[in-house]
Amino acid sequence: MKVFVQIPCFNEEATLPMVLESIPRAIEGVDELEILVIDDGSTDGTVRAARACGVAHIVRHTRNQGLARSFRDGVDYALAHGADVVVNTDGDNQYPQERIPDLLAPIVQGRADIVIADRQTKDIAHFSRFKKRMQSLGSGMVNLAAGTRLPDAASGFRAYSRRSLLRLNVVTGFSYCMETIVQAGNLRMRIESVKIRTNPKTRESRLFSNIFQHMYKSGKAIVRSFLMYKPHIPLGFLAVVTGIVGLVPFLRFLVFWFQGESGGHVQSLIFGTAMIVTSLLSAGLLVVADLQRTNRVLIEDTLERMKALQYGEASREGAMLGCGSRWDDGTCGEADAACAEDDAASGGEGAAHGDQDGDEGGGHGDGRDAARRGETRPAPGGAVQLEPGGNARHAPGGPI
């Protein structure tokens, strides 16, 4: 099992060495452990500190792009380099990295897809009473939207299995924490929680300027994720309530009308009609939301298959990465050389078959040999074509 510990950083030169030093290098059930630093546009010596500590994997942003983008780029890099599990921690040393084995254990044992550390926020000394209550309220809202029972939904100290990362899609620009829980809960993933004690505070949060900004952005992310998966709850509730409220004055007007006393009760007719129209509009939006839900499920399934193809066995060896991507390392040149050798071998074998059986026979023989080797053959126009048991390869001029 290969584990990547990723550390999103923004100006963490002072604390990053402490984080790196405290990460355990030998963990039961883990064959390889790699450390990845995501530099989110730091202006200090964060990258220099990482390299001085021997970090071989670094993803750099030219400017600050936020925690969610840093998480997503780190996950892309880790999956492309063959990660079976990705552990996320912070560069400010607030989390006890020595507890990483406890986060990994449920995934290694096959009990969980995602494991989230519970910081036990009620016992954190530097949290104000108001902040503790808001943390509890926020976790409750996430649990309601996700159908989970997590005590600390905002914790960034967590571990994801490869399978879960292929199914999750981060679309928010603020923080991935709430969004991935709501998605995972609605996708019926197994999520566990592990109690930890945080380290002493080293600095103020750079994710938000004050608690109210954090509440607003977190709340917006929760509501967006909730509406993505459960739009029928608010729309259905609105349709039923406005329908009932609209029927009462409408029926009242009809009673007076049948009695010949409708004069002076037009207000009831107008109000009731307005409520019933609102109810019908809500019902119409509910139908549209259900159709969008069908689209979302199909798109998520397509994205999962595309990720599985992109991060297949070939990518674990670095073959799918080419120079010019967000990260460049030694595997790029090796992968290009390997691809060139394979193409040359394929061309030679195709030519041999062509001499023996003619051009058409040569083409079929080359295809059979490619299938046996598990390679892909480029279709006309440079498109990608999969052979049975093979992995995708990008042909010149074709789509990825």
Short mmCIF file of N, CA, C and O in Angstrom, two decimals, residues 10 18 37 82 100 142 185 273 281 285 292 318 391:
data_model
loop_
_atom_site.label_atom_id
_atom_site.label_comp_id
_atom_site.label_asym_id
_atom_site.label_seq_id
_atom_site.Cartn_x
_atom_site.Cartn_y
_atom_site.Cartn_z
N PHE A 10 0.63 27.75 3.03
CA PHE A 10 0.69 29.15 2.59
C PHE A 10 1.50 29.92 3.63
O PHE A 10 1.03 30.18 4.74
N MET A 18 8.57 21.40 11.64
CA MET A 18 8.03 20.64 12.78
C MET A 18 7.02 19.60 12.31
O MET A 18 6.99 18.48 12.82
N VAL A 37 4.07 18.36 -0.53
CA VAL A 37 3.81 19.73 -0.07
C VAL A 37 3.18 20.51 -1.21
O VAL A 37 3.71 20.54 -2.32
N GLY A 82 0.27 7.03 -8.01
CA GLY A 82 -0.03 5.70 -7.50
C GLY A 82 -0.46 5.62 -6.06
O GLY A 82 -0.34 4.56 -5.44
N ILE A 100 -1.26 9.71 12.57
CA ILE A 100 -1.56 9.29 11.21
C ILE A 100 -1.82 7.78 11.13
O ILE A 100 -2.75 7.35 10.42
N VAL A 142 -23.97 19.74 8.67
CA VAL A 142 -23.34 18.83 7.72
C VAL A 142 -23.89 17.42 7.88
O VAL A 142 -24.19 16.73 6.90
N GLY A 185 -21.38 11.16 2.21
CA GLY A 185 -22.56 10.64 2.90
C GLY A 185 -23.66 10.26 1.95
O GLY A 185 -24.29 9.20 2.10
N THR A 273 -54.85 32.40 -4.88
CA THR A 273 -54.32 32.14 -6.22
C THR A 273 -52.80 32.29 -6.24
O THR A 273 -52.08 31.48 -6.85
N LEU A 281 -45.32 26.34 -9.11
CA LEU A 281 -43.95 26.66 -9.54
C LEU A 281 -42.93 25.81 -8.80
O LEU A 281 -41.96 25.32 -9.38
N LEU A 285 -40.30 23.22 -10.37
CA LEU A 285 -38.86 23.24 -10.09
C LEU A 285 -38.40 21.88 -9.53
O LEU A 285 -37.27 21.46 -9.78
N GLN A 292 -32.27 17.08 -13.20
CA GLN A 292 -30.86 17.45 -13.00
C GLN A 292 -30.15 16.42 -12.12
O GLN A 292 -28.96 16.15 -12.33
N GLY A 318 3.87 6.51 -13.54
CA GLY A 318 4.24 7.82 -14.04
C GLY A 318 4.11 7.98 -15.53
O GLY A 318 4.48 8.99 -16.09
N ASN A 391 -4.54 0.15 -21.17
CA ASN A 391 -4.68 1.45 -20.55
C ASN A 391 -4.69 2.52 -21.65
O ASN A 391 -4.25 2.28 -22.77
#
